[in-house]
Amino acid sequence: MNVYRKLPLSPSSEVSEDASTLGDDGLNFDNGHKVSGTAAAGNKRKTFTTLARHAVLLFCILCTFINVAIVAFVSPNSSLSAASTTLDRTDLISAFRSEDISKLRRPSQFIRFDEIQRPSPPIPRQFDNHPILIAQVDRDRPDHVFGEVTRQYMASPGTITPEDRRVLVTPSISTIVQFRAIDYGMGTCELRLTIPPSLMHGENPGLLDSSQARPLSVYRLNSTRPLSSRALSARTKPDRIAQVAEVLLQREEGTAGLVWHRKFMCEENEILTFELACGTAALGDTCTVEWWQDRQTPNPGKINNS
């Protein structure tokens, strides 16, 4: 070990024999105690680590108190409060989708279509547009929700739900029908009600079970957003704007069926909402009408875009 002795303050000064010496491994003080430099650095690191742990612990405790305060001061009437809702995570996502997604801006999928040269005069074209919603409401049960009535059935692969939807009109029940005007440049819409000859001639008495005339009123409803069949009732349905028409359904032998239609202007992506109800001239049970709307053979109700 190398030992270093203190230098004298002056040439005449003597160096004490018991002077402290500085070795490679630390300091030797006059009292004989030796302190290692490595141990001192370790003590400093240990002190810093302890302080850091205490700081992290205090931060976690502070965050816990903040979270408890937030939960304690949240209004119990909040729809997201754990005490006031029975929705699980899946139901909450479904509720958000049905209530809020329809409110989002619907971007146009026809990008730069306005730059395409179109023939003049335009070539007349049309296509059938199926309803996006068919559901019933009951005036006598204003809070009852029917939902979408389907013809689902069990098969070997599982439950099959065809796209058929029921249209039902009785003295107290009416049917809400919604369409969305789609495609580019189709500014004229036509609401069409078609009764095929088979239903008018008595071959299928499901729609008109007697020869008595059945008045059916068509109303336009004040709704510009898609409705949810899971929340639609007589109390929550949109208000009527005006009566579009009153159609008289009557079974007659030898006729070619009934075709009623009405044209009106419509905009791209516009929501069109109608209500089918008993006519104003209906007496008693003379307006009861029921049929199933099929996408494969969309009779009797559909809307055309042109």
C-alpha atoms as a printed R data frame, in Angstrom:
    type eleno elety resid chain resno        x       y       z
1   ATOM     1    CA   MET     A     1    0.000   0.000   0.000
2   ATOM     2    CA   ASN     A     2    1.286   3.417  -0.870
3   ATOM     3    CA   VAL     A     3    1.369   5.787   2.080
4   ATOM     4    CA   TYR     A     4    1.490   9.543   1.708
5   ATOM     5    CA   ARG     A     5    2.573  11.785   4.535
6   ATOM     6    CA   LYS     A     6    1.654  15.421   5.051
7   ATOM     7    CA   LEU     A     7    4.202  17.942   3.903
8   ATOM     8    CA   PRO     A     8    5.529  20.395   6.473
9   ATOM     9    CA   LEU     A     9    4.133  23.918   6.398
10  ATOM    10    CA   SER     A    10    7.659  25.331   6.277
11  ATOM    11    CA   PRO     A    11   11.130  23.930   5.891
12  ATOM    12    CA   SER     A    12   11.665  24.307   9.623
13  ATOM    13    CA   SER     A    13    8.455  22.485  10.559
14  ATOM    14    CA   GLU     A    14    8.605  18.852  11.489
15  ATOM    15    CA   VAL     A    15    6.156  16.290  10.382
16  ATOM    16    CA   SER     A    16    4.390  14.539  13.237
17  ATOM    17    CA   GLU     A    17    4.798  10.839  13.364
18  ATOM    18    CA   ASP     A    18    1.147  10.278  14.150
19  ATOM    19    CA   ALA     A    19    0.001  12.430  11.238
20  ATOM    20    CA   SER     A    20   -2.851  11.043   9.274
21  ATOM    21    CA   THR     A    21   -1.922   9.142   6.194
22  ATOM    22    CA   LEU     A    22   -3.839   8.780   2.940
23  ATOM    23    CA   GLY     A    23   -3.757   5.330   1.453
24  ATOM    24    CA   ASP     A    24   -5.137   3.795  -1.684
25  ATOM    25    CA   ASP     A    25   -8.119   2.371   0.112
26  ATOM    26    CA   GLY     A    26   -9.325   5.432   2.038
27  ATOM    27    CA   LEU     A    27   -8.537   8.107   4.635
28  ATOM    28    CA   ASN     A    28   -6.827   7.534   7.952
29  ATOM    29    CA   PHE     A    29   -7.812  10.166  10.507
30  ATOM    30    CA   ASP     A    30   -5.924  11.033  13.669
31  ATOM    31    CA   ASN     A    31   -8.432   9.194  15.862
32  ATOM    32    CA   GLY     A    32   -7.648   5.965  14.068
33  ATOM    33    CA   HIS     A    33  -11.033   5.557  12.323
34  ATOM    34    CA   LYS     A    34  -10.932   4.646   8.647
35  ATOM    35    CA   VAL     A    35  -13.795   5.567   6.193
36  ATOM    36    CA   SER     A    36  -13.895   3.925   2.771
37  ATOM    37    CA   GLY     A    37  -14.720   6.138  -0.265
38  ATOM    38    CA   THR     A    38  -16.680   3.288  -1.934
39  ATOM    39    CA   ALA     A    39  -18.867   2.844   1.147
40  ATOM    40    CA   ALA     A    40  -19.677   6.565   1.239
41  ATOM    41    CA   ALA     A    41  -20.861   6.510  -2.385
42  ATOM    42    CA   GLY     A    42  -23.013   3.462  -1.659
43  ATOM    43    CA   ASN     A    43  -24.662   5.211   1.257
44  ATOM    44    CA   LYS     A    44  -25.542   8.142  -0.997
45  ATOM    45    CA   ARG     A    45  -27.131   5.826  -3.591
46  ATOM    46    CA   LYS     A    46  -29.098   4.019  -0.906
47  ATOM    47    CA   THR     A    47  -30.430   7.300   0.449
48  ATOM    48    CA   PHE     A    48  -31.485   8.447  -3.044
49  ATOM    49    CA   THR     A    49  -33.260   5.127  -3.739
50  ATOM    50    CA   THR     A    50  -35.172   5.361  -0.480
51  ATOM    51    CA   LEU     A    51  -36.312   8.898  -1.257
52  ATOM    52    CA   ALA     A    52  -37.419   7.850  -4.763
53  ATOM    53    CA   ARG     A    53  -39.479   4.983  -3.368
54  ATOM    54    CA   HIS     A    54  -41.146   7.271  -0.867
55  ATOM    55    CA   ALA     A    55  -41.943   9.782  -3.623
56  ATOM    56    CA   VAL     A    56  -43.533   7.096  -5.823
57  ATOM    57    CA   LEU     A    57  -45.553   5.796  -2.879
58  ATOM    58    CA   LEU     A    58  -46.829   9.275  -2.057
59  ATOM    59    CA   PHE     A    59  -47.763   9.834  -5.709
60  ATOM    60    CA   CYS     A    60  -49.767   6.576  -5.800
61  ATOM    61    CA   ILE     A    61  -51.577   7.505  -2.587
62  ATOM    62    CA   LEU     A    62  -52.389  10.940  -4.013
63  ATOM    63    CA   CYS     A    63  -53.790   9.400  -7.226
64  ATOM    64    CA   THR     A    64  -55.919   7.013  -5.164
65  ATOM    65    CA   PHE     A    65  -57.416   9.893  -3.183
66  ATOM    66    CA   ILE     A    66  -58.164  11.774  -6.410
67  ATOM    67    CA   ASN     A    67  -59.933   8.741  -7.930
68  ATOM    68    CA   VAL     A    68  -61.987   8.216  -4.776
69  ATOM    69    CA   ALA     A    69  -62.985  11.880  -4.806
70  ATOM    70    CA   ILE     A    70  -64.059  11.695  -8.455
71  ATOM    71    CA   VAL     A    71  -66.213   8.611  -7.820
72  ATOM    72    CA   ALA     A    72  -67.702  10.160  -4.680
73  ATOM    73    CA   PHE     A    73  -68.667  13.428  -6.365
74  ATOM    74    CA   VAL     A    74  -70.057  11.959  -9.624
75  ATOM    75    CA   SER     A    75  -73.786  12.608  -9.853
76  ATOM    76    CA   PRO     A    76  -75.832   9.494  -8.993
77  ATOM    77    CA   ASN     A    77  -78.144  10.388 -11.880
78  ATOM    78    CA   SER     A    78  -75.368  10.052 -14.429
79  ATOM    79    CA   SER     A    79  -76.090   7.479 -17.129
80  ATOM    80    CA   LEU     A    80  -72.600   6.101 -16.711
81  ATOM    81    CA   SER     A    81  -72.786   5.815 -12.898
82  ATOM    82    CA   ALA     A    82  -72.240   2.283 -11.680
83  ATOM    83    CA   ALA     A    83  -75.124   2.638  -9.238
84  ATOM    84    CA   SER     A    84  -77.676   3.802 -11.803
85  ATOM    85    CA   THR     A    85  -77.049   1.509 -14.736
86  ATOM    86    CA   THR     A    86  -77.357  -2.199 -15.299
87  ATOM    87    CA   LEU     A    87  -75.622  -2.210 -18.660
88  ATOM    88    CA   ASP     A    88  -72.570  -4.354 -19.030
89  ATOM    89    CA   ARG     A    89  -69.745  -3.407 -21.363
90  ATOM    90    CA   THR     A    90  -71.304  -5.055 -24.443
91  ATOM    91    CA   ASP     A    91  -74.687  -3.418 -23.870
92  ATOM    92    CA   LEU     A    92  -73.030  -0.040 -23.357
93  ATOM    93    CA   ILE     A    93  -71.238  -0.308 -26.706
94  ATOM    94    CA   SER     A    94  -74.488  -1.345 -28.410
95  ATOM    95    CA   ALA     A    95  -76.348   1.551 -26.832
96  ATOM    96    CA   PHE     A    96  -73.680   3.975 -27.995
97  ATOM    97    CA   ARG     A    97  -73.845   2.642 -31.534
98  ATOM    98    CA   SER     A    98  -77.616   2.804 -31.833
99  ATOM    99    CA   GLU     A    99  -77.942   6.250 -30.293
100 ATOM   100    CA   ASP     A   100  -74.856   8.141 -31.384
101 ATOM   101    CA   ILE     A   101  -73.340   6.643 -34.518
102 ATOM   102    CA   SER     A   102  -76.236   7.872 -36.646
103 ATOM   103    CA   LYS     A   103  -75.426  11.422 -35.481
104 ATOM   104    CA   LEU     A   104  -71.959  11.329 -36.986
105 ATOM   105    CA   ARG     A   105  -71.326  13.031 -40.302
106 ATOM   106    CA   ARG     A   106  -71.782  10.599 -43.184
107 ATOM   107    CA   PRO     A   107  -68.968  11.254 -45.690
108 ATOM   108    CA   SER     A   108  -69.796  10.996 -49.368
109 ATOM   109    CA   GLN     A   109  -68.580   7.849 -51.094
110 ATOM   110    CA   PHE     A   110  -68.970   9.492 -54.503
111 ATOM   111    CA   ILE     A   111  -65.629  11.287 -54.596
112 ATOM   112    CA   ARG     A   112  -65.141  13.594 -57.616
113 ATOM   113    CA   PHE     A   113  -68.267  12.266 -59.319
114 ATOM   114    CA   ASP     A   114  -69.172  15.862 -60.124
115 ATOM   115    CA   GLU     A   115  -66.185  15.978 -62.495
116 ATOM   116    CA   ILE     A   116  -67.535  13.139 -64.656
117 ATOM   117    CA   GLN     A   117  -69.132  14.305 -67.880
118 ATOM   118    CA   ARG     A   118  -72.780  13.259 -67.998
119 ATOM   119    CA   PRO     A   119  -74.956  12.957 -71.103
120 ATOM   120    CA   SER     A   120  -77.368  15.760 -71.863
121 ATOM   121    CA   PRO     A   121  -80.243  15.215 -71.695
122 ATOM   122    CA   PRO     A   122  -79.639  12.637 -68.915
123 ATOM   123    CA   ILE     A   123  -80.544   9.012 -69.519
124 ATOM   124    CA   PRO     A   124  -83.502   8.083 -67.268
125 ATOM   125    CA   ARG     A   125  -82.595   5.297 -64.853
126 ATOM   126    CA   GLN     A   126  -84.176   3.917 -61.709
127 ATOM   127    CA   PHE     A   127  -83.671   1.200 -59.107
128 ATOM   128    CA   ASP     A   128  -85.572  -0.237 -56.155
129 ATOM   129    CA   ASN     A   129  -84.584   0.909 -52.687
130 ATOM   130    CA   HIS     A   130  -85.576  -1.307 -49.762
131 ATOM   131    CA   PRO     A   131  -86.571   0.029 -46.322
132 ATOM   132    CA   ILE     A   132  -83.862   0.292 -43.683
133 ATOM   133    CA   LEU     A   133  -86.498   0.003 -40.933
134 ATOM   134    CA   ILE     A   134  -89.964  -1.530 -40.637
135 ATOM   135    CA   ALA     A   135  -91.449  -1.534 -37.131
136 ATOM   136    CA   GLN     A   136  -94.823  -1.220 -35.440
137 ATOM   137    CA   VAL     A   137  -96.124   1.116 -32.729
138 ATOM   138    CA   ASP     A   138  -99.328   0.747 -30.708
139 ATOM   139    CA   ARG     A   139 -101.404   3.787 -29.842
140 ATOM   140    CA   ASP     A   140 -103.187   1.922 -27.031
141 ATOM   141    CA   ARG     A   141  -99.827   0.918 -25.512
142 ATOM   142    CA   PRO     A   142  -97.706   4.050 -25.976
143 ATOM   143    CA   ASP     A   143  -94.622   2.645 -24.208
144 ATOM   144    CA   HIS     A   144  -94.644  -0.799 -25.812
145 ATOM   145    CA   VAL     A   145  -91.692  -1.572 -28.108
146 ATOM   146    CA   PHE     A   146  -92.292  -4.188 -30.810
147 ATOM   147    CA   GLY     A   147  -88.811  -4.191 -32.278
148 ATOM   148    CA   GLU     A   148  -88.366  -5.685 -35.731
149 ATOM   149    CA   VAL     A   149  -90.582  -8.734 -36.131
150 ATOM   150    CA   THR     A   150  -88.821 -11.357 -38.253
151 ATOM   151    CA   ARG     A   151  -89.432 -14.856 -39.562
152 ATOM   152    CA   GLN     A   152  -86.404 -16.394 -37.895
153 ATOM   153    CA   TYR     A   153  -86.251 -20.172 -37.604
154 ATOM   154    CA   MET     A   154  -83.876 -22.865 -36.416
155 ATOM   155    CA   ALA     A   155  -81.846 -24.863 -38.928
156 ATOM   156    CA   SER     A   156  -78.876 -27.205 -38.698
157 ATOM   157    CA   PRO     A   157  -76.335 -24.338 -39.006
158 ATOM   158    CA   GLY     A   158  -78.178 -22.336 -36.325
159 ATOM   159    CA   THR     A   159  -80.780 -19.565 -36.213
160 ATOM   160    CA   ILE     A   160  -81.682 -18.176 -39.646
161 ATOM   161    CA   THR     A   161  -83.190 -14.680 -39.819
162 ATOM   162    CA   PRO     A   162  -84.533 -13.800 -43.275
163 ATOM   163    CA   GLU     A   163  -84.788 -10.175 -44.300
164 ATOM   164    CA   ASP     A   164  -88.585 -10.374 -44.410
165 ATOM   165    CA   ARG     A   165  -90.253  -7.751 -42.227
166 ATOM   166    CA   ARG     A   166  -93.881  -7.570 -41.136
167 ATOM   167    CA   VAL     A   167  -96.182  -4.703 -42.062
168 ATOM   168    CA   LEU     A   168  -99.241  -4.547 -39.815
169 ATOM   169    CA   VAL     A   169 -102.019  -1.964 -39.628
170 ATOM   170    CA   THR     A   170 -104.951  -2.209 -37.201
171 ATOM   171    CA   PRO     A   171 -107.225   0.396 -35.584
172 ATOM   172    CA   SER     A   172 -104.551   0.937 -32.886
173 ATOM   173    CA   ILE     A   173 -101.326  -0.318 -34.511
174 ATOM   174    CA   SER     A   174  -99.463   1.492 -37.283
175 ATOM   175    CA   THR     A   175  -96.216   0.687 -39.082
176 ATOM   176    CA   ILE     A   176  -93.209   3.006 -39.343
177 ATOM   177    CA   VAL     A   177  -91.146   2.641 -42.533
178 ATOM   178    CA   GLN     A   178  -87.809   4.364 -43.171
179 ATOM   179    CA   PHE     A   179  -85.816   4.690 -46.381
180 ATOM   180    CA   ARG     A   180  -82.452   6.240 -47.185
181 ATOM   181    CA   ALA     A   181  -82.083   7.948 -50.545
182 ATOM   182    CA   ILE     A   182  -78.854   6.533 -51.958
183 ATOM   183    CA   ASP     A   183  -76.713   6.679 -55.100
184 ATOM   184    CA   TYR     A   184  -75.412   9.748 -56.889
185 ATOM   185    CA   GLY     A   185  -77.551  12.121 -58.914
186 ATOM   186    CA   MET     A   186  -80.858  10.430 -58.051
187 ATOM   187    CA   GLY     A   187  -82.868  13.461 -56.995
188 ATOM   188    CA   THR     A   188  -86.382  12.111 -57.583
189 ATOM   189    CA   CYS     A   189  -87.905   9.510 -55.274
190 ATOM   190    CA   GLU     A   190  -91.133   7.596 -55.728
191 ATOM   191    CA   LEU     A   191  -92.966   5.834 -52.928
192 ATOM   192    CA   ARG     A   192  -94.736   2.831 -54.404
193 ATOM   193    CA   LEU     A   193  -97.361   0.509 -52.942
194 ATOM   194    CA   THR     A   194  -98.096  -2.540 -55.080
195 ATOM   195    CA   ILE     A   195 -100.701  -5.222 -54.443
196 ATOM   196    CA   PRO     A   196 -100.051  -8.190 -56.767
197 ATOM   197    CA   PRO     A   197 -103.007  -9.745 -58.614
198 ATOM   198    CA   SER     A   198 -102.766 -12.953 -56.566
199 ATOM   199    CA   LEU     A   199 -103.778 -11.026 -53.452
200 ATOM   200    CA   MET     A   200 -106.545  -9.176 -55.246
201 ATOM   201    CA   HIS     A   201 -108.119 -12.282 -56.789
202 ATOM   202    CA   GLY     A   202 -108.540 -14.328 -53.643
203 ATOM   203    CA   GLU     A   203 -105.716 -16.814 -54.206
204 ATOM   204    CA   ASN     A   204 -103.974 -15.651 -51.032
205 ATOM   205    CA   PRO     A   205 -106.309 -14.171 -48.419
206 ATOM   206    CA   GLY     A   206 -103.474 -13.101 -46.129
207 ATOM   207    CA   LEU     A   207 -103.568  -9.440 -47.116
208 ATOM   208    CA   LEU     A   208 -107.213  -8.786 -47.888
209 ATOM   209    CA   ASP     A   209 -109.428 -11.415 -46.314
210 ATOM   210    CA   SER     A   210 -112.698  -9.939 -47.548
211 ATOM   211    CA   SER     A   211 -114.099  -7.879 -50.364
212 ATOM   212    CA   GLN     A   212 -114.623  -4.910 -48.058
213 ATOM   213    CA   ALA     A   213 -112.531  -1.855 -48.925
214 ATOM   214    CA   ARG     A   214 -109.787  -0.985 -46.471
215 ATOM   215    CA   PRO     A   215 -108.592   2.646 -46.373
216 ATOM   216    CA   LEU     A   216 -104.895   3.016 -45.592
217 ATOM   217    CA   SER     A   217 -103.417   6.436 -44.764
218 ATOM   218    CA   VAL     A   218  -99.794   7.280 -45.585
219 ATOM   219    CA   TYR     A   219  -98.165  10.003 -43.460
220 ATOM   220    CA   ARG     A   220  -94.784  11.722 -43.729
221 ATOM   221    CA   LEU     A   221  -92.985  11.874 -40.363
222 ATOM   222    CA   ASN     A   222  -90.588  14.513 -39.084
223 ATOM   223    CA   SER     A   223  -87.396  12.469 -38.820
224 ATOM   224    CA   THR     A   224  -84.039  13.067 -40.501
225 ATOM   225    CA   ARG     A   225  -82.070  10.399 -38.607
226 ATOM   226    CA   PRO     A   226  -82.357   6.616 -38.565
227 ATOM   227    CA   LEU     A   227  -84.680   5.310 -35.863
228 ATOM   228    CA   SER     A   228  -83.852   2.418 -33.558
229 ATOM   229    CA   SER     A   229  -86.400  -0.405 -33.526
230 ATOM   230    CA   ARG     A   230  -85.293  -1.233 -29.966
231 ATOM   231    CA   ALA     A   231  -86.513   2.137 -28.689
232 ATOM   232    CA   LEU     A   232  -89.377   2.960 -31.061
233 ATOM   233    CA   SER     A   233  -92.824   3.226 -29.504
234 ATOM   234    CA   ALA     A   234  -95.971   5.292 -29.963
235 ATOM   235    CA   ARG     A   235  -94.631   7.765 -27.412
236 ATOM   236    CA   THR     A   236  -91.191   8.158 -29.005
237 ATOM   237    CA   LYS     A   237  -92.122   8.049 -32.685
238 ATOM   238    CA   PRO     A   238  -91.614  11.256 -34.723
239 ATOM   239    CA   ASP     A   239  -94.506  13.637 -35.244
240 ATOM   240    CA   ARG     A   240  -96.556  13.594 -38.413
241 ATOM   241    CA   ILE     A   241  -95.790  16.366 -40.886
242 ATOM   242    CA   ALA     A   242  -98.597  15.790 -43.359
243 ATOM   243    CA   GLN     A   243 -100.786  13.129 -44.877
244 ATOM   244    CA   VAL     A   244  -99.289  11.998 -48.164
245 ATOM   245    CA   ALA     A   245 -102.319  10.096 -49.422
246 ATOM   246    CA   GLU     A   246 -105.125   7.743 -48.515
247 ATOM   247    CA   VAL     A   247 -105.009   4.472 -50.412
248 ATOM   248    CA   LEU     A   248 -108.086   2.287 -50.763
249 ATOM   249    CA   LEU     A   249 -107.283  -1.431 -50.663
250 ATOM   250    CA   GLN     A   250 -110.030  -3.628 -52.031
251 ATOM   251    CA   ARG     A   251 -110.174  -7.194 -53.297
252 ATOM   252    CA   GLU     A   252 -111.690  -7.333 -56.769
253 ATOM   253    CA   GLU     A   253 -111.982 -10.261 -59.104
254 ATOM   254    CA   GLY     A   254 -110.473  -9.884 -62.555
255 ATOM   255    CA   THR     A   255 -108.263  -6.914 -61.701
256 ATOM   256    CA   ALA     A   256 -104.558  -6.621 -62.459
257 ATOM   257    CA   GLY     A   257 -103.695  -5.631 -58.912
258 ATOM   258    CA   LEU     A   258 -103.147  -2.261 -57.310
259 ATOM   259    CA   VAL     A   259 -100.240   0.079 -57.926
260 ATOM   260    CA   TRP     A   260 -100.165   3.330 -55.969
261 ATOM   261    CA   HIS     A   261  -97.211   5.694 -56.240
262 ATOM   262    CA   ARG     A   262  -96.256   9.243 -55.351
263 ATOM   263    CA   LYS     A   263  -93.163  11.164 -56.570
264 ATOM   264    CA   PHE     A   264  -91.266  13.817 -54.611
265 ATOM   265    CA   MET     A   265  -87.834  15.419 -54.539
266 ATOM   266    CA   CYS     A   266  -85.138  13.913 -52.334
267 ATOM   267    CA   GLU     A   267  -81.476  14.587 -51.603
268 ATOM   268    CA   GLU     A   268  -78.535  12.214 -51.487
269 ATOM   269    CA   ASN     A   269  -78.404  10.288 -48.170
270 ATOM   270    CA   GLU     A   270  -81.687  11.851 -47.031
271 ATOM   271    CA   ILE     A   271  -83.712   9.837 -44.519
272 ATOM   272    CA   LEU     A   272  -87.360   9.426 -45.539
273 ATOM   273    CA   THR     A   273  -89.787   8.317 -42.820
274 ATOM   274    CA   PHE     A   274  -93.404   7.297 -43.375
275 ATOM   275    CA   GLU     A   275  -96.219   5.892 -41.281
276 ATOM   276    CA   LEU     A   276  -98.900   3.500 -42.504
277 ATOM   277    CA   ALA     A   277 -102.060   3.787 -40.415
278 ATOM   278    CA   CYS     A   278 -105.795   3.285 -40.638
279 ATOM   279    CA   GLY     A   279 -107.523   5.653 -42.991
280 ATOM   280    CA   THR     A   280 -109.697   8.449 -41.703
281 ATOM   281    CA   ALA     A   281 -112.765   6.787 -43.243
282 ATOM   282    CA   ALA     A   282 -112.131   3.419 -41.580
283 ATOM   283    CA   LEU     A   283 -114.890   2.023 -39.391
284 ATOM   284    CA   GLY     A   284 -114.245  -0.526 -36.677
285 ATOM   285    CA   ASP     A   285 -111.935  -3.314 -37.797
286 ATOM   286    CA   THR     A   286 -112.252  -2.551 -41.499
287 ATOM   287    CA   CYS     A   287 -108.663  -1.298 -41.826
288 ATOM   288    CA   THR     A   288 -106.766  -4.354 -40.558
289 ATOM   289    CA   VAL     A   289 -104.056  -5.167 -43.120
290 ATOM   290    CA   GLU     A   290 -100.986  -7.365 -42.782
291 ATOM   291    CA   TRP     A   291  -98.259  -8.540 -45.133
292 ATOM   292    CA   TRP     A   292  -94.590  -9.530 -45.103
293 ATOM   293    CA   GLN     A   293  -92.118  -7.347 -46.953
294 ATOM   294    CA   ASP     A   294  -89.664  -9.527 -48.885
295 ATOM   295    CA   ARG     A   295  -86.444  -8.293 -50.483
296 ATOM   296    CA   GLN     A   296  -86.536 -11.012 -53.113
297 ATOM   297    CA   THR     A   297  -90.002 -10.036 -54.334
298 ATOM   298    CA   PRO     A   298  -90.448  -6.546 -52.845
299 ATOM   299    CA   ASN     A   299  -94.218  -6.351 -53.009
300 ATOM   300    CA   PRO     A   300  -96.288  -4.599 -52.044
301 ATOM   301    CA   GLY     A   301  -94.187  -1.734 -50.615
302 ATOM   302    CA   LYS     A   302  -90.982  -0.180 -51.961
303 ATOM   303    CA   ILE     A   303  -89.451   3.119 -53.009
304 ATOM   304    CA   ASN     A   304  -87.845   3.903 -56.350
305 ATOM   305    CA   ASN     A   305  -84.950   6.297 -56.957
306 ATOM   306    CA   SER     A   306  -84.548   7.910 -60.360
